[in-house]
Amino acid sequence: MMPTRTRQWMSRNTGSHLDWPAERALAHKGAETVSVVLPAKDEQETVGAIVEAIRKPLVERLPLVDEIVVIDSRSGDGTAVTAREAGALVYHQDDILPDLPGLWGKGEALWKSLAVTTGDVVVFVDADIRNFGPHFITGLVGPLLADPDMGYVKGCYSRPLLEEGSVAPADGGRVTELVARPLLNMCWPHLSGFVQPLAGEYAGRRAVLEAVPFVCGYGVEFALLVDLADLLGVDRMAQTDLGVREHSHQSTAALGRMSGQIINTAWSRLHRHGLATAARPPATGLTQFVQTPVGYHALDWDVDVPERPPMRQVAHARSAQFPPGRVQR
C-alpha cells in the first residue's frame, strides 16, 4: 500500500496545467529567467513544431521563456536545421565542453545543456511529442515561479499507445509500469506518488540541477528523481498533470535495453545508500535474440550507464565555449 505520507504529498503537491495559464505564470516570474531545453536525436519531423509552439506564445506574445535551446545529439537527419529555422538556439552535443571525453545518450545532452543555458529555471522537454502545446511549459514553470521553496516539478499525463491504427488509452508507459514503478514502490516508496517517474518533461531550479549527477543514458529521469529527493526532500518536489502526451513508440527490444539501463541506474543508487552490498557491481551485458530461418541469433548489448558529476563541480562550465545566443550550425 502507498504510505500515508505519500498520499498526503500527492494531495498537496499534484496540480494541473489548467491552474497555470501563461498569464498567471508570467505574473509570478519577476526577475527570474527561464530556459527551455529539447534534447533531440533524429527528430526533424516534430522538433520544429514544438519550438514554434513555445516561441510564438511564450517568447513573442508573452515574455515567459527567455531562451529555447535544442541540443542536437548526433542526429543523422535535418533536426538541427529544422530547429534553427523554427527559432531555437542549436548546439551540437559534442561541441559543448569538448575537452571532456564524449559520452552518449539523452542524459549527456541534458547535462551539457546546463553549460550553455543561462536560465534560473530550466525546463526539459522531449522533442518527439506530437500533440505539444505551451501548457507543457507553463504547467511546469508555474509552481516554481510561484513558490521559491519548490525545487523540481515533474510532468505527468496519460500516454496512449498508438499502433497500427489501434489506440490503447493508457498503455504507452510500458517501461514505467513493468520496471520503474515496481522499483520505486519496493525501494523508494516515498517516491511512489509520482505518476510518470520516467516523464521527459520536467523543470528545476538551475542551482538544484547543477548539484546532482546526470546519468548519461535512459536512466537519467529515474536517477534525477531519486537523487533530487535525497537533496531536497519530496516536499520541495511536485508534479503537474499535463493532460495527454502522444509520441513515437520504440520496439519491445529497444524498451528492453532501456529497462536494463534503468535497472542498472537503480542498482547504483541502492549501492550508494548501502542497500545493495554486493562486492562487485552486477553484469551490464544484455543478450537479446532474433529468430532466423536457421535458429536464434544472439545480439549482445551493454546497458552500463556512465554518469557525469554535478555540473557545479566542472569548474570551467560556467565559461562555456559558446556565448549565450550564439546558434551552432
CSV table of C-alpha atoms in Angstrom, one decimal:
chain,number,residue,atom,x,y,z
A,1,MET,CA,0.0,0.0,0.0
A,2,MET,CA,1.2,3.5,-0.7
A,3,PRO,CA,2.4,5.1,2.5
A,4,THR,CA,0.0,7.6,4.1
A,5,ARG,CA,2.6,10.4,3.9
A,6,THR,CA,3.0,9.8,0.2
A,7,ARG,CA,-0.8,10.0,-0.3
A,8,GLN,CA,-0.7,13.3,1.6
A,9,TRP,CA,2.1,14.5,-0.5
A,10,MET,CA,0.1,13.7,-3.7
A,11,SER,CA,-2.8,15.7,-2.4
A,12,ARG,CA,-0.7,18.8,-1.6
A,13,ASN,CA,1.9,18.7,-4.4
A,14,THR,CA,-0.1,17.5,-7.5
A,15,GLY,CA,-1.6,20.2,-9.7
A,16,SER,CA,-2.9,20.7,-13.2
A,17,HIS,CA,-1.7,22.7,-16.1
A,18,LEU,CA,-5.1,24.3,-16.1
A,19,ASP,CA,-4.0,26.1,-12.9
A,20,TRP,CA,-1.2,27.8,-14.8
A,21,PRO,CA,-2.2,29.8,-17.9
A,22,ALA,CA,0.7,31.7,-19.3
A,23,GLU,CA,-0.5,35.0,-17.9
A,24,ARG,CA,-0.6,33.7,-14.4
A,25,ALA,CA,2.9,32.1,-14.7
A,26,LEU,CA,4.3,35.4,-16.1
A,27,ALA,CA,2.8,37.3,-13.1
A,28,HIS,CA,5.0,35.3,-10.8
A,29,LYS,CA,8.1,35.5,-12.9
A,30,GLY,CA,9.7,38.6,-11.5
A,31,ALA,CA,13.4,38.8,-12.3
A,32,GLU,CA,13.8,35.1,-12.8
A,33,THR,CA,14.8,33.8,-16.2
A,34,VAL,CA,13.6,30.6,-17.9
A,35,SER,CA,15.4,28.3,-20.3
A,36,VAL,CA,13.7,25.5,-22.3
A,37,VAL,CA,15.9,22.6,-23.4
A,38,LEU,CA,15.0,20.0,-26.0
A,39,PRO,CA,17.4,17.1,-26.3
A,40,ALA,CA,17.0,15.8,-29.9
A,41,LYS,CA,18.2,12.9,-32.0
A,42,ASP,CA,16.7,12.5,-35.4
A,43,GLU,CA,13.5,14.4,-34.6
A,44,GLN,CA,13.2,16.6,-37.6
A,45,GLU,CA,9.5,15.7,-38.0
A,46,THR,CA,8.4,17.1,-34.6
A,47,VAL,CA,11.1,19.4,-33.2
A,48,GLY,CA,10.2,22.4,-35.4
A,49,ALA,CA,6.5,22.4,-34.4
A,50,ILE,CA,7.5,22.1,-30.7
A,51,VAL,CA,9.9,25.1,-30.9
A,52,GLU,CA,7.3,27.2,-32.7
A,53,ALA,CA,4.6,26.2,-30.1
A,54,ILE,CA,6.9,27.6,-27.4
A,55,ARG,CA,8.3,30.6,-29.2
A,56,LYS,CA,5.1,32.2,-30.5
A,57,PRO,CA,3.0,32.3,-27.4
A,58,LEU,CA,5.7,32.3,-24.7
A,59,VAL,CA,8.5,34.4,-26.2
A,60,GLU,CA,6.9,36.7,-28.7
A,61,ARG,CA,3.4,37.2,-27.3
A,62,LEU,CA,4.3,36.9,-23.6
A,63,PRO,CA,7.9,37.1,-22.3
A,64,LEU,CA,7.8,34.0,-20.1
A,65,VAL,CA,10.6,32.0,-21.8
A,66,ASP,CA,14.0,33.7,-22.3
A,67,GLU,CA,15.7,31.1,-24.4
A,68,ILE,CA,14.8,27.9,-26.3
A,69,VAL,CA,17.8,25.6,-26.8
A,70,VAL,CA,18.0,22.4,-28.8
A,71,ILE,CA,20.9,20.0,-28.0
A,72,ASP,CA,21.4,18.0,-31.2
A,73,SER,CA,22.6,14.6,-30.1
A,74,ARG,CA,24.4,13.3,-33.2
A,75,SER,CA,21.4,13.4,-35.4
A,76,GLY,CA,21.7,12.0,-38.9
A,77,ASP,CA,18.8,13.9,-40.3
A,78,GLY,CA,17.8,17.6,-40.5
A,79,THR,CA,17.0,18.1,-36.8
A,80,ALA,CA,19.5,20.9,-36.3
A,81,VAL,CA,18.4,22.9,-39.4
A,82,THR,CA,14.7,22.4,-38.6
A,83,ALA,CA,15.1,23.6,-35.0
A,84,ARG,CA,17.2,26.6,-36.0
A,85,GLU,CA,14.7,27.7,-38.7
A,86,ALA,CA,11.9,27.4,-36.1
A,87,GLY,CA,13.7,29.8,-33.8
A,88,ALA,CA,15.8,27.7,-31.4
A,89,LEU,CA,19.4,28.1,-30.4
A,90,VAL,CA,21.0,24.9,-31.6
A,91,TYR,CA,24.1,23.3,-30.1
A,92,HIS,CA,25.7,20.1,-31.1
A,93,GLN,CA,26.3,17.9,-28.1
A,94,ASP,CA,29.9,17.1,-28.9
A,95,ASP,CA,30.9,20.7,-29.3
A,96,ILE,CA,30.0,21.6,-25.7
A,97,LEU,CA,32.8,21.2,-23.2
A,98,PRO,CA,34.9,19.4,-25.9
A,99,ASP,CA,37.9,18.9,-23.6
A,100,LEU,CA,35.9,16.3,-21.7
A,101,PRO,CA,35.7,12.7,-23.2
A,102,GLY,CA,32.5,12.4,-25.2
A,103,LEU,CA,29.8,10.2,-23.8
A,104,TRP,CA,26.4,9.2,-25.3
A,105,GLY,CA,22.8,9.3,-24.6
A,106,LYS,CA,20.0,11.6,-23.5
A,107,GLY,CA,21.4,12.3,-20.1
A,108,GLU,CA,24.6,13.6,-21.7
A,109,ALA,CA,22.7,16.1,-23.8
A,110,LEU,CA,20.7,17.3,-20.8
A,111,TRP,CA,23.8,17.6,-18.6
A,112,LYS,CA,25.7,19.5,-21.3
A,113,SER,CA,22.8,21.9,-21.8
A,114,LEU,CA,23.5,23.3,-18.3
A,115,ALA,CA,26.8,24.6,-19.6
A,116,VAL,CA,25.2,26.6,-22.5
A,117,THR,CA,21.9,27.8,-21.0
A,118,THR,CA,21.5,30.8,-18.6
A,119,GLY,CA,18.0,30.5,-17.1
A,120,ASP,CA,17.4,30.4,-13.3
A,121,VAL,CA,14.8,27.8,-14.1
A,122,VAL,CA,15.5,25.1,-16.7
A,123,VAL,CA,12.7,23.1,-18.4
A,124,PHE,CA,13.5,19.9,-20.2
A,125,VAL,CA,11.0,18.7,-22.9
A,126,ASP,CA,11.3,15.7,-25.2
A,127,ALA,CA,11.5,16.5,-28.9
A,128,ASP,CA,9.2,13.7,-30.2
A,129,ILE,CA,5.9,15.0,-28.8
A,130,ARG,CA,3.2,15.0,-31.4
A,131,ASN,CA,0.5,17.0,-29.6
A,132,PHE,CA,2.7,19.6,-27.9
A,133,GLY,CA,1.2,22.8,-26.5
A,134,PRO,CA,2.5,25.7,-24.5
A,135,HIS,CA,0.8,24.3,-21.4
A,136,PHE,CA,3.6,21.7,-21.2
A,137,ILE,CA,5.9,24.7,-20.3
A,138,THR,CA,3.5,26.8,-18.2
A,139,GLY,CA,2.3,23.9,-16.1
A,140,LEU,CA,5.9,23.1,-15.2
A,141,VAL,CA,7.4,26.5,-14.5
A,142,GLY,CA,4.3,28.0,-12.8
A,143,PRO,CA,4.8,26.2,-9.5
A,144,LEU,CA,8.5,27.0,-9.4
A,145,LEU,CA,8.0,30.7,-10.1
A,146,ALA,CA,5.2,31.0,-7.6
A,147,ASP,CA,7.0,29.2,-4.7
A,148,PRO,CA,10.7,29.9,-4.1
A,149,ASP,CA,11.0,26.8,-1.9
A,150,MET,CA,9.9,24.5,-4.7
A,151,GLY,CA,12.9,23.0,-6.4
A,152,TYR,CA,11.6,20.5,-9.0
A,153,VAL,CA,8.4,19.9,-10.9
A,154,LYS,CA,7.7,16.7,-12.8
A,155,GLY,CA,5.1,16.3,-15.6
A,156,CYS,CA,2.5,13.6,-15.5
A,157,TYR,CA,0.0,12.6,-18.2
A,158,SER,CA,-2.0,9.9,-19.9
A,159,ARG,CA,0.1,8.1,-22.5
A,160,PRO,CA,-1.9,6.4,-25.2
A,161,LEU,CA,-0.3,3.6,-27.2
A,162,LEU,CA,-0.8,4.1,-30.9
A,163,GLU,CA,-0.1,1.1,-33.0
A,164,GLU,CA,-1.3,0.1,-36.5
A,165,GLY,CA,-4.5,2.1,-36.3
A,166,SER,CA,-5.4,1.0,-32.8
A,167,VAL,CA,-5.4,3.1,-29.6
A,168,ALA,CA,-4.8,1.8,-26.1
A,169,PRO,CA,-5.6,4.9,-24.0
A,170,ALA,CA,-3.2,4.2,-21.1
A,171,ASP,CA,-0.7,1.6,-22.4
A,172,GLY,CA,2.1,4.0,-23.6
A,173,GLY,CA,4.2,3.8,-20.5
A,174,ARG,CA,5.3,0.1,-20.7
A,175,VAL,CA,8.8,0.6,-19.1
A,176,THR,CA,7.2,2.7,-16.3
A,177,GLU,CA,4.7,0.0,-15.4
A,178,LEU,CA,7.0,-3.0,-15.8
A,179,VAL,CA,10.2,-1.6,-14.4
A,180,ALA,CA,10.3,1.9,-12.9
A,181,ARG,CA,7.1,1.8,-10.8
A,182,PRO,CA,7.8,-1.6,-9.2
A,183,LEU,CA,11.4,-0.4,-8.3
A,184,LEU,CA,10.2,2.8,-6.7
A,185,ASN,CA,7.4,1.1,-4.7
A,186,MET,CA,9.9,-1.6,-3.5
A,187,CYS,CA,12.9,0.6,-2.7
A,188,TRP,CA,11.8,4.2,-2.6
A,189,PRO,CA,8.2,4.1,-1.5
A,190,HIS,CA,8.2,7.9,-0.7
A,191,LEU,CA,8.5,8.4,-4.5
A,192,SER,CA,5.7,6.1,-5.4
A,193,GLY,CA,3.3,9.0,-5.7
A,194,PHE,CA,5.0,10.2,-8.9
A,195,VAL,CA,2.5,9.2,-11.7
A,196,GLN,CA,5.1,9.3,-14.5
A,197,PRO,CA,8.5,8.8,-12.9
A,198,LEU,CA,10.2,8.5,-16.4
A,199,ALA,CA,8.5,11.5,-17.9
A,200,GLY,CA,10.8,13.5,-20.1
A,201,GLU,CA,9.1,16.8,-19.2
A,202,TYR,CA,10.2,18.4,-16.0
A,203,ALA,CA,11.6,21.7,-14.7
A,204,GLY,CA,14.0,22.5,-11.9
A,205,ARG,CA,16.0,25.4,-10.5
A,206,ARG,CA,19.4,25.7,-12.0
A,207,ALA,CA,21.1,25.6,-8.6
A,208,VAL,CA,19.3,22.3,-7.9
A,209,LEU,CA,20.0,20.6,-11.2
A,210,GLU,CA,23.7,21.6,-11.1
A,211,ALA,CA,24.0,19.9,-7.7
A,212,VAL,CA,23.3,16.3,-8.8
A,213,PRO,CA,24.9,13.9,-11.2
A,214,PHE,CA,23.4,13.1,-14.6
A,215,VAL,CA,23.2,9.5,-15.8
A,216,CYS,CA,24.1,9.6,-19.5
A,217,GLY,CA,21.6,7.1,-20.8
A,218,TYR,CA,17.9,6.4,-20.4
A,219,GLY,CA,18.3,6.1,-16.6
A,220,VAL,CA,18.6,9.9,-16.3
A,221,GLU,CA,15.0,10.5,-15.3
A,222,PHE,CA,15.0,7.7,-12.7
A,223,ALA,CA,18.3,8.9,-11.2
A,224,LEU,CA,17.2,12.6,-11.1
A,225,LEU,CA,14.1,11.6,-9.2
A,226,VAL,CA,16.0,9.6,-6.6
A,227,ASP,CA,18.9,12.0,-6.3
A,228,LEU,CA,16.8,15.1,-6.1
A,229,ALA,CA,14.6,13.6,-3.4
A,230,ASP,CA,17.8,12.9,-1.4
A,231,LEU,CA,18.9,16.5,-1.9
A,232,LEU,CA,15.6,18.4,-1.5
A,233,GLY,CA,13.2,16.1,0.2
A,234,VAL,CA,9.9,15.3,-1.5
A,235,ASP,CA,8.1,18.2,0.0
A,236,ARG,CA,10.1,20.5,-2.3
A,237,MET,CA,9.1,18.5,-5.3
A,238,ALA,CA,5.8,18.5,-7.2
A,239,GLN,CA,4.1,17.1,-10.3
A,240,THR,CA,1.7,18.7,-12.8
A,241,ASP,CA,-0.9,16.9,-14.8
A,242,LEU,CA,-0.2,18.0,-18.4
A,243,GLY,CA,-3.2,16.1,-19.9
A,244,VAL,CA,-2.4,13.7,-22.8
A,245,ARG,CA,1.0,13.1,-24.3
A,246,GLU,CA,1.3,11.5,-27.7
A,247,HIS,CA,4.7,10.5,-29.0
A,248,SER,CA,6.6,7.9,-31.1
A,249,HIS,CA,7.0,4.4,-29.6
A,250,GLN,CA,10.0,2.2,-29.5
A,251,SER,CA,10.1,-1.6,-30.2
A,252,THR,CA,9.9,-4.1,-27.4
A,253,ALA,CA,13.5,-4.9,-27.8
A,254,ALA,CA,14.5,-1.3,-27.5
A,255,LEU,CA,12.4,-1.0,-24.4
A,256,GLY,CA,14.2,-4.0,-23.0
A,257,ARG,CA,17.6,-2.2,-23.4
A,258,MET,CA,16.1,0.9,-21.8
A,259,SER,CA,14.9,-1.2,-18.9
A,260,GLY,CA,18.4,-2.6,-18.5
A,261,GLN,CA,19.8,0.9,-18.2
A,262,ILE,CA,17.1,1.8,-15.6
A,263,ILE,CA,17.8,-1.3,-13.5
A,264,ASN,CA,21.5,-0.5,-13.6
A,265,THR,CA,20.8,3.0,-12.5
A,266,ALA,CA,18.6,1.8,-9.6
A,267,TRP,CA,21.3,-0.6,-8.5
A,268,SER,CA,23.9,2.2,-8.4
A,269,ARG,CA,21.6,4.3,-6.1
A,270,LEU,CA,20.9,1.3,-3.9
A,271,HIS,CA,24.6,0.5,-3.6
A,272,ARG,CA,25.4,4.2,-2.8
A,273,HIS,CA,22.9,4.1,0.1
A,274,GLY,CA,24.2,0.7,1.4
A,275,LEU,CA,21.1,-1.1,0.4
A,276,ALA,CA,22.9,-3.3,-2.2
A,277,THR,CA,26.0,-4.7,-0.7
A,278,ALA,CA,27.5,-6.9,-3.4
A,279,ALA,CA,31.3,-6.8,-3.5
A,280,ARG,CA,31.1,-6.3,-7.3
A,281,PRO,CA,28.5,-4.5,-9.4
A,282,PRO,CA,26.1,-6.5,-11.5
A,283,ALA,CA,27.0,-7.5,-15.0
A,284,THR,CA,26.0,-4.9,-17.6
A,285,GLY,CA,25.6,-7.2,-20.6
A,286,LEU,CA,22.2,-7.8,-22.1
A,287,THR,CA,21.6,-10.6,-24.6
A,288,GLN,CA,18.6,-10.4,-26.8
A,289,PHE,CA,17.5,-12.9,-29.5
A,290,VAL,CA,16.3,-12.6,-33.1
A,291,GLN,CA,14.7,-15.6,-34.7
A,292,THR,CA,16.0,-16.5,-38.1
A,293,PRO,CA,15.3,-19.3,-40.6
A,294,VAL,CA,18.2,-21.3,-39.2
A,295,GLY,CA,17.7,-20.6,-35.5
A,296,TYR,CA,18.1,-17.9,-32.9
A,297,HIS,CA,20.7,-15.1,-33.4
A,298,ALA,CA,22.1,-13.5,-30.2
A,299,LEU,CA,22.5,-9.8,-30.0
A,300,ASP,CA,24.7,-8.5,-27.2
A,301,TRP,CA,24.3,-5.0,-25.7
A,302,ASP,CA,26.0,-3.1,-22.9
A,303,VAL,CA,23.5,-1.4,-20.6
A,304,ASP,CA,26.0,0.2,-18.4
A,305,VAL,CA,25.1,3.8,-17.6
A,306,PRO,CA,28.1,6.1,-17.0
A,307,GLU,CA,27.3,9.4,-15.3
A,308,ARG,CA,28.5,12.9,-15.3
A,309,PRO,CA,29.3,14.6,-11.9
A,310,PRO,CA,27.3,17.6,-10.7
A,311,MET,CA,27.8,20.4,-13.2
A,312,ARG,CA,28.9,22.7,-10.4
A,313,GLN,CA,31.9,20.5,-10.0
A,314,VAL,CA,33.0,21.3,-13.5
A,315,ALA,CA,34.9,24.5,-12.8
A,316,HIS,CA,35.0,25.8,-16.3
A,317,ALA,CA,31.4,25.0,-17.2
A,318,ARG,CA,30.1,28.5,-16.5
A,319,SER,CA,32.5,30.0,-19.0
A,320,ALA,CA,31.0,27.8,-21.8
A,321,GLN,CA,32.7,27.8,-25.2
A,322,PHE,CA,29.6,29.3,-26.8
A,323,PRO,CA,28.3,32.6,-25.5
A,324,PRO,CA,24.6,32.8,-24.9
A,325,GLY,CA,22.6,33.4,-28.0
A,326,ARG,CA,25.1,32.0,-30.5
A,327,VAL,CA,23.5,29.4,-32.8
A,328,GLN,CA,25.6,26.5,-33.7
A,329,ARG,CA,25.2,25.1,-37.2
